[in-house]
Amino acid sequence: MKNFNLSVAMLLFIGLSSLQAQERIPQVEALLEKMTLEEKIGQLNLLTPGGGVATGSVVSEDVEAKIKAGDVGGIFGVSSPDRVRQAQELAVKNSRLGIPLLIGSDVIHGYKSTVPIPLGLSSSWDMELIKETAKVAAKEATADGINWNFSPMVDISRDPRWGRVAEGAGEDAYLGSQVAIAMVEGYQQDDLRAPNTMMATVKHFALYGAAEGGRDYNRVDMSRNMMFNEYFPPYKAAVDAGVGSVMTSFNDVDGIPATGNKWLLTDILRERWGFDGFVVSDYTSVNEMVDHGMGDLQAVSAMALKAGLDMDMVGEGFLTTLKKSVEEGKVTEEEITTAARRILEAKHKLGLLDDPYRYSDASRPEKDILTKENRQLARHAATQSFVLLKRNDNNLPVSKTAKIALIGPLANDKFNMLGTWAPTGDRNLSIPVLEGFRNVAPNAQITYAKGANISNDTAFAKKVNVFGPRIEISDESPDQLLEEALKVAQASDVVVAVVGEASEMSGESANRTSIQIPESQKRLIRELVATKKPVVLVLMSGRPLDISEEMDMPVSILQAWHPGIEAGNAVADVVFGDVNPSGKLTMSWPRNVGQIPVYYGERTTGRPQATEEFQKFKSNYLDVQNSPLLPFGHGLSYTLFEYSKIKATSETLRPGSTVNISVTVTNVGDRAGKEVVQLYIHDKVRSITPPKKQLIAFEKIDLKPGESKTIEFPVTVEDLKFYNTDLEYVAEPGEFEFFVGGTSDCEMQGTFNLVE
Ligand code: NOJ
C-alpha cells in the first residue's frame, strides 16, 4: 500500500535539527559558566512551602534556607505580590548568583474568577471562549505573582470512574487537541514576557487518563497504536502550540514510569516532536519510582535525569543524590547542565532574568482580579458549558413568575460550586443556585428545601471532606428532610431539584466504582416525581454519571457540572431561558459501569453488532445494549435544528486538493440557539483497524428562529492521516465514509475516495 507520509527517519531529522537550530541564549550561557555543580542542581529543585491548599501528601521543609543557599529553582503554592516579592528577594538578594524563582500554581479552571471544571468547559465546544477563560486566568494569576501554571491537563479519559476526568476535555483526540491549543494560547498568548501571561504546562505526560480500573495512580498498559492515534495527539498539539513545559505522569508507560521513561521524554517528546522547553515531574513522582520497583532514590533520580526530566517536584531526589551520582560516574555534569539550561531558558523567556519582580506589582490584584468583567465571563462560560440531556414536556425553560420548589442538597450550597481543583478560588464568593434564582427571577415565588443529604454515609463523607465541608449531613433525619421537600413540592407549579456529586467526589484521588447519583438523592428524586409535578433536574457532577433510572423518568435533565463562582446566576440564566443551552457532551455517558470503557471512537471488531437487538455470536452483552446511554456530542436545545443538503463537492480527493463537505442547518424552532455541527469520517480499508467514527471537524453556529446557515468543511489529506504500525503518519488511499450531525450518533451521508 502506498503512503503519503514522512518517514520516521525524516521526522527524527526534523526534530533533531530543530533542537540544534535552537539558539543558545548568551545571558543563560553566561550564568551557566559561573555556576557550580551544586547551583545547577539547585535549579532543578521545585518546592512547595505550604501555607496554601496542599496539593499533595507532603510539604517541603526549610524552604527559606534552601532558597538562600541556591538550592531551589522554583516554588509553588505561594501567591500575592508581596509574598512573591519576598520569595524572589530571598533568591535574588541572598543566593550567590541571585537567580530568580519560577512561581508555579495549579490554575486549572480560572484563578479567582473560577470558571466551570474543564470537562464542563470543553462541553461548550467553543475554542474562542476557552482561550478567553485561559487569558483571564493568566491575567488574574500573574496579578497575584504567579508566572508558571500547571495546566492544561489534556489526558484523554474514557473511564468515568476516574475522578480526574473532571480536569480534562474528555474522550476524543481531535477535540482534546483543539482545547489544548486554545488553553496554551490563552495562558501564554504570543508573548511570555508580558506581565499578564504565564507559562503553561501540558500534563500529565503521558496516558494518565488510562489508569486501569479508573483507579488514580494505577498502572497503564497500552499499544503504541492507541498511544499515537488516540492518546498522544493533545500533548503533541500543546507542544506544537509552543507550551513552555511538560509535566510527567504518575503511571508507567510500557512498564517504565513516565518520570523515568527515556523513550517518552527524549525519543518522542524532544526528538520526534521537537519540544524545546523543560520537563517537570509530578508531585514526588521521582521518589515514587522507588515504589514502582526501579531502585533506590539515588538510582531513580539518575534514571529520571537521564531519561530527560529537568525538574523534580517536591521530592528532592535530585537535590540530595545527583552530586553523588556525578562523583560515582552515574550521571554526567553535562546532563545536569542541560537540565539547568532549560530551567534558566524558561526564566529568560518569562523575562525574570531581566526583572525578577515583573510579577510583583502590588497595584494589580485590585485592578485585575475578580473584576466585574471577569465574573461576567465566568457566568457566560458556565452557561455555555451546560448540556441539556433531556427535555420533558417542554417544562424547561421555567417561567419567571412560576411558583417554584427549589429542592436538593446542591440548591443552596456554596461549598461545591467551584468544583474540584480550584485551590486558588474562594468558595465563599460563589453564588448558590437559590441566590441566582432570586437575582434572575425576582418575581417568581421560590421556596427552598434541602430534601436530602448529598450522601447519608458518614464514612464516605469523611473521605470527601478532606479539604473542608463538602458533604454536610444534616441534623434532621433523612425522612424529615424528605417530608419538608415534598410539602414544598406539593405547593408548587414546578420542581427544580439540584442534585448530584459534591465537588470532591471527583478530582485527584476521588474515584468511584458506582457512578450513580447517591442513593439518598435518588430516593428524593423518585418521591418528587411521584408528586406528578413537572420536575427539572439540574445535575452537578465532575464526571459522566449512570443516570439510566432518571432518564426513564418524566423529568428534564440539565447537566451543569460544577459551574464555578457564578454558578447560581448561570444556572438561573439557563433554567429561566435567558440563555438557550448549547453544550454537547465530550465523554459518552454509560448505561452502567459494566459498559466502561464506552466511547464513540472504538475500533471496529470482526463481529460488529449492526443493530441494538441482541444477536448471538456478535460483539455485545446479554444484559445491556452496546450504545452508551448518552453519546459523545449529544446535547439538546430549547429550539430544534434541521440538517439538510449534506454533500461532498467531489467523489475523489487527491493529495494537494480539497473535498468540501457542506451542510445546511436550519433553526426550525421559535428561539435563537447555538448548534455544534460535527463532521466524522470512517476509513473503510486501512492497514490497521480503523475507528468506527472519527471526529475531524466541527463548528459552533448561532441561528435565529427560522434562520439557515450553510457550513463547509474543507477536507484534505492531512485530516485523514493516522499512525500506521511502523508509527509513520500516513493517509492511505481508498474509500472514506462521512457523517454529519449534532451528535456522534449521526448517520452516514456519503463517501469519497482518496486517490494517489
Ligand atoms: C499533583 C497533580 O497530579 C498535578 O496535576 C498537580 O499539578 C501537582 N500535584 C501540583 O499541585
PDB file of N, CA, C and O in Angstrom, residues 157-217:
ATOM      1  N   SER A 157      -9.605  10.767  28.509  1.00  0.00           N
ATOM      2  CA  SER A 157     -10.170   9.895  29.541  1.00  0.00           C
ATOM      3  C   SER A 157     -11.487   9.303  29.087  1.00  0.00           C
ATOM      4  O   SER A 157     -12.370   9.995  28.595  1.00  0.00           O
ATOM      5  N   ARG A 158     -11.556   8.010  29.257  1.00  0.00           N
ATOM      6  CA  ARG A 158     -12.718   7.248  28.793  1.00  0.00           C
ATOM      7  C   ARG A 158     -13.280   6.412  29.920  1.00  0.00           C
ATOM      8  O   ARG A 158     -14.078   5.512  29.682  1.00  0.00           O
ATOM      9  N   ASP A 159     -12.831   6.694  31.125  1.00  0.00           N
ATOM     10  CA  ASP A 159     -13.280   5.896  32.257  1.00  0.00           C
ATOM     11  C   ASP A 159     -13.832   6.827  33.335  1.00  0.00           C
ATOM     12  O   ASP A 159     -13.082   7.390  34.129  1.00  0.00           O
ATOM     13  N   PRO A 160     -15.153   6.988  33.372  1.00  0.00           N
ATOM     14  CA  PRO A 160     -15.726   7.951  34.317  1.00  0.00           C
ATOM     15  C   PRO A 160     -15.598   7.546  35.789  1.00  0.00           C
ATOM     16  O   PRO A 160     -15.919   8.346  36.656  1.00  0.00           O
ATOM     17  N   ARG A 161     -15.080   6.356  36.050  1.00  0.00           N
ATOM     18  CA  ARG A 161     -14.789   6.046  37.454  1.00  0.00           C
ATOM     19  C   ARG A 161     -13.637   6.908  37.948  1.00  0.00           C
ATOM     20  O   ARG A 161     -13.548   7.235  39.115  1.00  0.00           O
ATOM     21  N   TRP A 162     -12.732   7.227  37.052  1.00  0.00           N
ATOM     22  CA  TRP A 162     -11.541   8.010  37.400  1.00  0.00           C
ATOM     23  C   TRP A 162     -11.961   9.440  37.752  1.00  0.00           C
ATOM     24  O   TRP A 162     -12.605  10.118  36.942  1.00  0.00           O
ATOM     25  N   GLY A 163     -11.573   9.893  38.954  1.00  0.00           N
ATOM     26  CA  GLY A 163     -12.025  11.209  39.403  1.00  0.00           C
ATOM     27  C   GLY A 163     -11.495  12.355  38.584  1.00  0.00           C
ATOM     28  O   GLY A 163     -12.099  13.431  38.507  1.00  0.00           O
ATOM     29  N   ARG A 164     -10.340  12.154  37.934  1.00  0.00           N
ATOM     30  CA  ARG A 164      -9.712  13.276  37.251  1.00  0.00           C
ATOM     31  C   ARG A 164     -10.257  13.516  35.845  1.00  0.00           C
ATOM     32  O   ARG A 164      -9.766  14.401  35.151  1.00  0.00           O
ATOM     33  N   VAL A 165     -11.273  12.780  35.450  1.00  0.00           N
ATOM     34  CA  VAL A 165     -11.913  13.117  34.168  1.00  0.00           C
ATOM     35  C   VAL A 165     -12.434  14.548  34.229  1.00  0.00           C
ATOM     36  O   VAL A 165     -12.548  15.219  33.209  1.00  0.00           O
ATOM     37  N   ALA A 166     -12.717  15.028  35.448  1.00  0.00           N
ATOM     38  CA  ALA A 166     -13.224  16.394  35.628  1.00  0.00           C
ATOM     39  C   ALA A 166     -12.265  17.447  35.095  1.00  0.00           C
ATOM     40  O   ALA A 166     -12.678  18.537  34.705  1.00  0.00           O
ATOM     41  N   GLU A 167     -10.959  17.100  35.098  1.00  0.00           N
ATOM     42  CA  GLU A 167      -9.935  18.103  34.773  1.00  0.00           C
ATOM     43  C   GLU A 167      -9.570  18.196  33.309  1.00  0.00           C
ATOM     44  O   GLU A 167      -8.746  19.023  32.922  1.00  0.00           O
ATOM     45  N   GLY A 168     -10.117  17.296  32.491  1.00  0.00           N
ATOM     46  CA  GLY A 168      -9.694  17.262  31.097  1.00  0.00           C
ATOM     47  C   GLY A 168     -10.835  17.579  30.153  1.00  0.00           C
ATOM     48  O   GLY A 168     -11.903  18.052  30.562  1.00  0.00           O
ATOM     49  N   ALA A 169     -10.585  17.266  28.872  1.00  0.00           N
ATOM     50  CA  ALA A 169     -11.576  17.611  27.843  1.00  0.00           C
ATOM     51  C   ALA A 169     -12.261  16.371  27.288  1.00  0.00           C
ATOM     52  O   ALA A 169     -12.822  16.414  26.205  1.00  0.00           O
ATOM     53  N   GLY A 170     -12.175  15.254  28.028  1.00  0.00           N
ATOM     54  CA  GLY A 170     -12.963  14.100  27.636  1.00  0.00           C
ATOM     55  C   GLY A 170     -12.242  13.077  26.782  1.00  0.00           C
ATOM     56  O   GLY A 170     -11.026  12.909  26.884  1.00  0.00           O
ATOM     57  N   GLU A 171     -13.014  12.415  25.917  1.00  0.00           N
ATOM     58  CA  GLU A 171     -12.539  11.160  25.315  1.00  0.00           C
ATOM     59  C   GLU A 171     -11.893  11.284  23.941  1.00  0.00           C
ATOM     60  O   GLU A 171     -11.315  10.328  23.452  1.00  0.00           O
ATOM     61  N   ASP A 172     -11.987  12.439  23.308  1.00  0.00           N
ATOM     62  CA  ASP A 172     -11.626  12.488  21.890  1.00  0.00           C
ATOM     63  C   ASP A 172     -10.324  13.232  21.607  1.00  0.00           C
ATOM     64  O   ASP A 172     -10.114  14.352  22.073  1.00  0.00           O
ATOM     65  N   ALA A 173      -9.485  12.595  20.765  1.00  0.00           N
ATOM     66  CA  ALA A 173      -8.162  13.146  20.466  1.00  0.00           C
ATOM     67  C   ALA A 173      -8.242  14.468  19.705  1.00  0.00           C
ATOM     68  O   ALA A 173      -7.484  15.399  19.986  1.00  0.00           O
ATOM     69  N   TYR A 174      -9.156  14.566  18.754  1.00  0.00           N
ATOM     70  CA  TYR A 174      -9.214  15.791  17.951  1.00  0.00           C
ATOM     71  C   TYR A 174      -9.747  16.959  18.787  1.00  0.00           C
ATOM     72  O   TYR A 174      -9.134  18.030  18.854  1.00  0.00           O
ATOM     73  N   LEU A 175     -10.871  16.742  19.440  1.00  0.00           N
ATOM     74  CA  LEU A 175     -11.427  17.813  20.272  1.00  0.00           C
ATOM     75  C   LEU A 175     -10.433  18.179  21.383  1.00  0.00           C
ATOM     76  O   LEU A 175     -10.189  19.361  21.666  1.00  0.00           O
ATOM     77  N   GLY A 176      -9.845  17.137  22.001  1.00  0.00           N
ATOM     78  CA  GLY A 176      -8.867  17.374  23.069  1.00  0.00           C
ATOM     79  C   GLY A 176      -7.697  18.217  22.581  1.00  0.00           C
ATOM     80  O   GLY A 176      -7.177  19.065  23.316  1.00  0.00           O
ATOM     81  N   SER A 177      -7.288  18.004  21.342  1.00  0.00           N
ATOM     82  CA  SER A 177      -6.172  18.781  20.797  1.00  0.00           C
ATOM     83  C   SER A 177      -6.565  20.245  20.601  1.00  0.00           C
ATOM     84  O   SER A 177      -5.782  21.159  20.884  1.00  0.00           O
ATOM     85  N   GLN A 178      -7.783  20.462  20.131  1.00  0.00           N
ATOM     86  CA  GLN A 178      -8.231  21.852  19.935  1.00  0.00           C
ATOM     87  C   GLN A 178      -8.290  22.589  21.275  1.00  0.00           C
ATOM     88  O   GLN A 178      -7.899  23.747  21.380  1.00  0.00           O
ATOM     89  N   VAL A 179      -8.763  21.893  22.300  1.00  0.00           N
ATOM     90  CA  VAL A 179      -8.847  22.510  23.632  1.00  0.00           C
ATOM     91  C   VAL A 179      -7.436  22.790  24.154  1.00  0.00           C
ATOM     92  O   VAL A 179      -7.166  23.858  24.720  1.00  0.00           O
ATOM     93  N   ALA A 180      -6.525  21.829  23.938  1.00  0.00           N
ATOM     94  CA  ALA A 180      -5.140  22.016  24.402  1.00  0.00           C
ATOM     95  C   ALA A 180      -4.540  23.277  23.777  1.00  0.00           C
ATOM     96  O   ALA A 180      -3.928  24.104  24.464  1.00  0.00           O
ATOM     97  N   ILE A 181      -4.746  23.439  22.481  1.00  0.00           N
ATOM     98  CA  ILE A 181      -4.188  24.606  21.780  1.00  0.00           C
ATOM     99  C   ILE A 181      -4.807  25.892  22.339  1.00  0.00           C
ATOM    100  O   ILE A 181      -4.105  26.863  22.648  1.00  0.00           O
ATOM    101  N   ALA A 182      -6.127  25.885  22.488  1.00  0.00           N
ATOM    102  CA  ALA A 182      -6.810  27.095  22.972  1.00  0.00           C
ATOM    103  C   ALA A 182      -6.274  27.496  24.348  1.00  0.00           C
ATOM    104  O   ALA A 182      -6.047  28.682  24.618  1.00  0.00           O
ATOM    105  N   MET A 183      -6.041  26.520  25.193  1.00  0.00           N
ATOM    106  CA  MET A 183      -5.591  26.860  26.551  1.00  0.00           C
ATOM    107  C   MET A 183      -4.145  27.356  26.570  1.00  0.00           C
ATOM    108  O   MET A 183      -3.826  28.335  27.246  1.00  0.00           O
ATOM    109  N   VAL A 184      -3.292  26.674  25.818  1.00  0.00           N
ATOM    110  CA  VAL A 184      -1.891  27.127  25.775  1.00  0.00           C
ATOM    111  C   VAL A 184      -1.843  28.546  25.205  1.00  0.00           C
ATOM    112  O   VAL A 184      -1.173  29.440  25.757  1.00  0.00           O
ATOM    113  N   GLU A 185      -2.570  28.778  24.140  1.00  0.00           N
ATOM    114  CA  GLU A 185      -2.554  30.123  23.536  1.00  0.00           C
ATOM    115  C   GLU A 185      -3.145  31.158  24.485  1.00  0.00           C
ATOM    116  O   GLU A 185      -2.701  32.297  24.517  1.00  0.00           O
ATOM    117  N   GLY A 186      -4.154  30.759  25.228  1.00  0.00           N
ATOM    118  CA  GLY A 186      -4.751  31.695  26.175  1.00  0.00           C
ATOM    119  C   GLY A 186      -3.804  32.059  27.310  1.00  0.00           C
ATOM    120  O   GLY A 186      -3.652  33.225  27.658  1.00  0.00           O
ATOM    121  N   TYR A 187      -3.142  31.082  27.881  1.00  0.00           N
ATOM    122  CA  TYR A 187      -2.229  31.354  29.009  1.00  0.00           C
ATOM    123  C   TYR A 187      -0.992  32.130  28.565  1.00  0.00           C
ATOM    124  O   TYR A 187      -0.540  33.035  29.240  1.00  0.00           O
ATOM    125  N   GLN A 188      -0.430  31.700  27.418  1.00  0.00           N
ATOM    126  CA  GLN A 188       0.879  32.257  27.022  1.00  0.00           C
ATOM    127  C   GLN A 188       0.752  33.412  26.041  1.00  0.00           C
ATOM    128  O   GLN A 188       1.666  34.223  25.932  1.00  0.00           O
ATOM    129  N   GLN A 189      -0.344  33.469  25.324  1.00  0.00           N
ATOM    130  CA  GLN A 189      -0.515  34.380  24.193  1.00  0.00           C
ATOM    131  C   GLN A 189       0.751  34.370  23.350  1.00  0.00           C
ATOM    132  O   GLN A 189       1.433  33.353  23.318  1.00  0.00           O
ATOM    133  N   ASP A 190       1.086  35.474  22.675  1.00  0.00           N
ATOM    134  CA  ASP A 190       2.322  35.301  21.900  1.00  0.00           C
ATOM    135  C   ASP A 190       3.497  35.997  22.549  1.00  0.00           C
ATOM    136  O   ASP A 190       4.513  36.227  21.917  1.00  0.00           O
ATOM    137  N   ASP A 191       3.377  36.313  23.837  1.00  0.00           N
ATOM    138  CA  ASP A 191       4.492  36.991  24.481  1.00  0.00           C
ATOM    139  C   ASP A 191       4.569  36.588  25.950  1.00  0.00           C
ATOM    140  O   ASP A 191       3.854  37.103  26.803  1.00  0.00           O
ATOM    141  N   LEU A 192       5.484  35.673  26.232  1.00  0.00           N
ATOM    142  CA  LEU A 192       5.598  35.209  27.624  1.00  0.00           C
ATOM    143  C   LEU A 192       6.187  36.259  28.555  1.00  0.00           C
ATOM    144  O   LEU A 192       6.064  36.158  29.768  1.00  0.00           O
ATOM    145  N   ARG A 193       6.833  37.272  27.984  1.00  0.00           N
ATOM    146  CA  ARG A 193       7.411  38.322  28.839  1.00  0.00           C
ATOM    147  C   ARG A 193       6.362  39.340  29.285  1.00  0.00           C
ATOM    148  O   ARG A 193       6.617  40.139  30.175  1.00  0.00           O
ATOM    149  N   ALA A 194       5.215  39.326  28.623  1.00  0.00           N
ATOM    150  CA  ALA A 194       4.179  40.290  29.006  1.00  0.00           C
ATOM    151  C   ALA A 194       3.757  40.001  30.449  1.00  0.00           C
ATOM    152  O   ALA A 194       3.696  38.841  30.859  1.00  0.00           O
ATOM    153  N   PRO A 195       3.471  41.044  31.221  1.00  0.00           N
ATOM    154  CA  PRO A 195       3.176  40.808  32.641  1.00  0.00           C
ATOM    155  C   PRO A 195       1.859  40.088  32.892  1.00  0.00           C
ATOM    156  O   PRO A 195       1.620  39.622  33.997  1.00  0.00           O
ATOM    157  N   ASN A 196       1.014  39.971  31.867  1.00  0.00           N
ATOM    158  CA  ASN A 196      -0.283  39.305  32.091  1.00  0.00           C
ATOM    159  C   ASN A 196      -0.366  37.922  31.442  1.00  0.00           C
ATOM    160  O   ASN A 196      -1.444  37.385  31.259  1.00  0.00           O
ATOM    161  N   THR A 197       0.787  37.352  31.075  1.00  0.00           N
ATOM    162  CA  THR A 197       0.782  35.983  30.541  1.00  0.00           C
ATOM    163  C   THR A 197       1.641  35.100  31.438  1.00  0.00           C
ATOM    164  O   THR A 197       2.546  35.584  32.116  1.00  0.00           O
ATOM    165  N   MET A 198       1.335  33.808  31.434  1.00  0.00           N
ATOM    166  CA  MET A 198       2.155  32.891  32.227  1.00  0.00           C
ATOM    167  C   MET A 198       2.504  31.660  31.393  1.00  0.00           C
ATOM    168  O   MET A 198       1.825  31.348  30.418  1.00  0.00           O
ATOM    169  N   MET A 199       3.554  30.988  31.830  1.00  0.00           N
ATOM    170  CA  MET A 199       3.973  29.793  31.105  1.00  0.00           C
ATOM    171  C   MET A 199       3.012  28.652  31.419  1.00  0.00           C
ATOM    172  O   MET A 199       2.647  28.440  32.573  1.00  0.00           O
ATOM    173  N   ALA A 200       2.602  27.930  30.382  1.00  0.00           N
ATOM    174  CA  ALA A 200       1.689  26.802  30.572  1.00  0.00           C
ATOM    175  C   ALA A 200       2.478  25.498  30.690  1.00  0.00           C
ATOM    176  O   ALA A 200       3.622  25.407  30.254  1.00  0.00           O
ATOM    177  N   THR A 201       1.853  24.515  31.299  1.00  0.00           N
ATOM    178  CA  THR A 201       2.442  23.169  31.420  1.00  0.00           C
ATOM    179  C   THR A 201       1.423  22.167  30.920  1.00  0.00           C
ATOM    180  O   THR A 201       0.312  22.087  31.464  1.00  0.00           O
ATOM    181  N   VAL A 202       1.764  21.408  29.923  1.00  0.00           N
ATOM    182  CA  VAL A 202       0.824  20.380  29.498  1.00  0.00           C
ATOM    183  C   VAL A 202       1.092  19.132  30.350  1.00  0.00           C
ATOM    184  O   VAL A 202       2.227  18.770  30.627  1.00  0.00           O
ATOM    185  N   LYS A 203       0.004  18.531  30.810  1.00  0.00           N
ATOM    186  CA  LYS A 203       0.159  17.390  31.703  1.00  0.00           C
ATOM    187  C   LYS A 203      -0.972  16.402  31.470  1.00  0.00           C
ATOM    188  O   LYS A 203      -1.959  16.753  30.829  1.00  0.00           O
ATOM    189  N   HIS A 204      -0.875  15.191  31.932  1.00  0.00           N
ATOM    190  CA  HIS A 204       0.260  14.567  32.598  1.00  0.00           C
ATOM    191  C   HIS A 204       0.830  13.598  31.588  1.00  0.00           C
ATOM    192  O   HIS A 204       0.133  12.654  31.197  1.00  0.00           O
ATOM    193  N   PHE A 205       2.064  13.843  31.174  1.00  0.00           N
ATOM    194  CA  PHE A 205       2.661  13.103  30.077  1.00  0.00           C
ATOM    195  C   PHE A 205       3.246  11.808  30.606  1.00  0.00           C
ATOM    196  O   PHE A 205       4.196  11.856  31.352  1.00  0.00           O
ATOM    197  N   ALA A 206       2.662  10.670  30.273  1.00  0.00           N
ATOM    198  CA  ALA A 206       1.592  10.522  29.314  1.00  0.00           C
ATOM    199  C   ALA A 206       0.650   9.408  29.762  1.00  0.00           C
ATOM    200  O   ALA A 206       1.002   8.580  30.600  1.00  0.00           O
ATOM    201  N   LEU A 207      -0.539   9.461  29.163  1.00  0.00           N
ATOM    202  CA  LEU A 207      -1.536   8.383  29.272  1.00  0.00           C
ATOM    203  C   LEU A 207      -2.168   8.270  30.650  1.00  0.00           C
ATOM    204  O   LEU A 207      -2.761   7.245  30.987  1.00  0.00           O
ATOM    205  N   TYR A 208      -2.041   9.320  31.466  1.00  0.00           N
ATOM    206  CA  TYR A 208      -2.518   9.241  32.853  1.00  0.00           C
ATOM    207  C   TYR A 208      -4.002   8.890  32.920  1.00  0.00           C
ATOM    208  O   TYR A 208      -4.453   8.251  33.865  1.00  0.00           O
ATOM    209  N   GLY A 209      -4.755   9.287  31.881  1.00  0.00           N
ATOM    210  CA  GLY A 209      -6.202   9.039  31.884  1.00  0.00           C
ATOM    211  C   GLY A 209      -6.573   7.586  31.649  1.00  0.00           C
ATOM    212  O   GLY A 209      -7.745   7.222  31.728  1.00  0.00           O
ATOM    213  N   ALA A 210      -5.575   6.751  31.382  1.00  0.00           N
ATOM    214  CA  ALA A 210      -5.903   5.352  31.054  1.00  0.00           C
ATOM    215  C   ALA A 210      -5.565   4.418  32.218  1.00  0.00           C
ATOM    216  O   ALA A 210      -5.363   3.216  32.019  1.00  0.00           O
ATOM    217  N   ALA A 211      -5.517   4.966  33.416  1.00  0.00           N
ATOM    218  CA  ALA A 211      -5.202   4.136  34.594  1.00  0.00           C
ATOM    219  C   ALA A 211      -6.190   2.975  34.687  1.00  0.00           C
ATOM    220  O   ALA A 211      -7.394   3.173  34.571  1.00  0.00           O
ATOM    221  N   GLU A 212      -5.663   1.794  34.893  1.00  0.00           N
ATOM    222  CA  GLU A 212      -6.507   0.587  34.928  1.00  0.00           C
ATOM    223  C   GLU A 212      -7.592   0.710  35.984  1.00  0.00           C
ATOM    224  O   GLU A 212      -7.324   1.102  37.133  1.00  0.00           O
ATOM    225  N   GLY A 213      -8.802   0.350  35.594  1.00  0.00           N
ATOM    226  CA  GLY A 213      -9.919   0.321  36.533  1.00  0.00           C
ATOM    227  C   GLY A 213     -10.384   1.700  36.968  1.00  0.00           C
ATOM    228  O   GLY A 213     -11.184   1.815  37.888  1.00  0.00           O
ATOM    229  N   GLY A 214      -9.856   2.743  36.325  1.00  0.00           N
ATOM    230  CA  GLY A 214     -10.232   4.096  36.726  1.00  0.00           C
ATOM    231  C   GLY A 214      -9.696   4.461  38.106  1.00  0.00           C
ATOM    232  O   GLY A 214     -10.156   5.405  38.736  1.00  0.00           O
ATOM    233  N   ARG A 215      -8.682   3.716  38.565  1.00  0.00           N
ATOM    234  CA  ARG A 215      -8.115   3.956  39.900  1.00  0.00           C
ATOM    235  C   ARG A 215      -6.900   4.852  39.763  1.00  0.00           C
ATOM    236  O   ARG A 215      -5.937   4.479  39.087  1.00  0.00           O
ATOM    237  N   ASP A 216      -6.963   6.010  40.382  1.00  0.00           N
ATOM    238  CA  ASP A 216      -5.906   7.007  40.221  1.00  0.00           C
ATOM    239  C   ASP A 216      -4.539   6.418  40.570  1.00  0.00           C
ATOM    240  O   ASP A 216      -4.432   5.591  41.472  1.00  0.00           O
ATOM    241  N   TYR A 217      -3.529   6.876  39.860  1.00  0.00           N
ATOM    242  CA  TYR A 217      -2.120   6.490  40.058  1.00  0.00           C
ATOM    243  C   TYR A 217      -1.843   5.044  39.638  1.00  0.00           C
ATOM    244  O   TYR A 217      -0.735   4.550  39.821  1.00  0.00           O
TER     245      TYR A 217
END
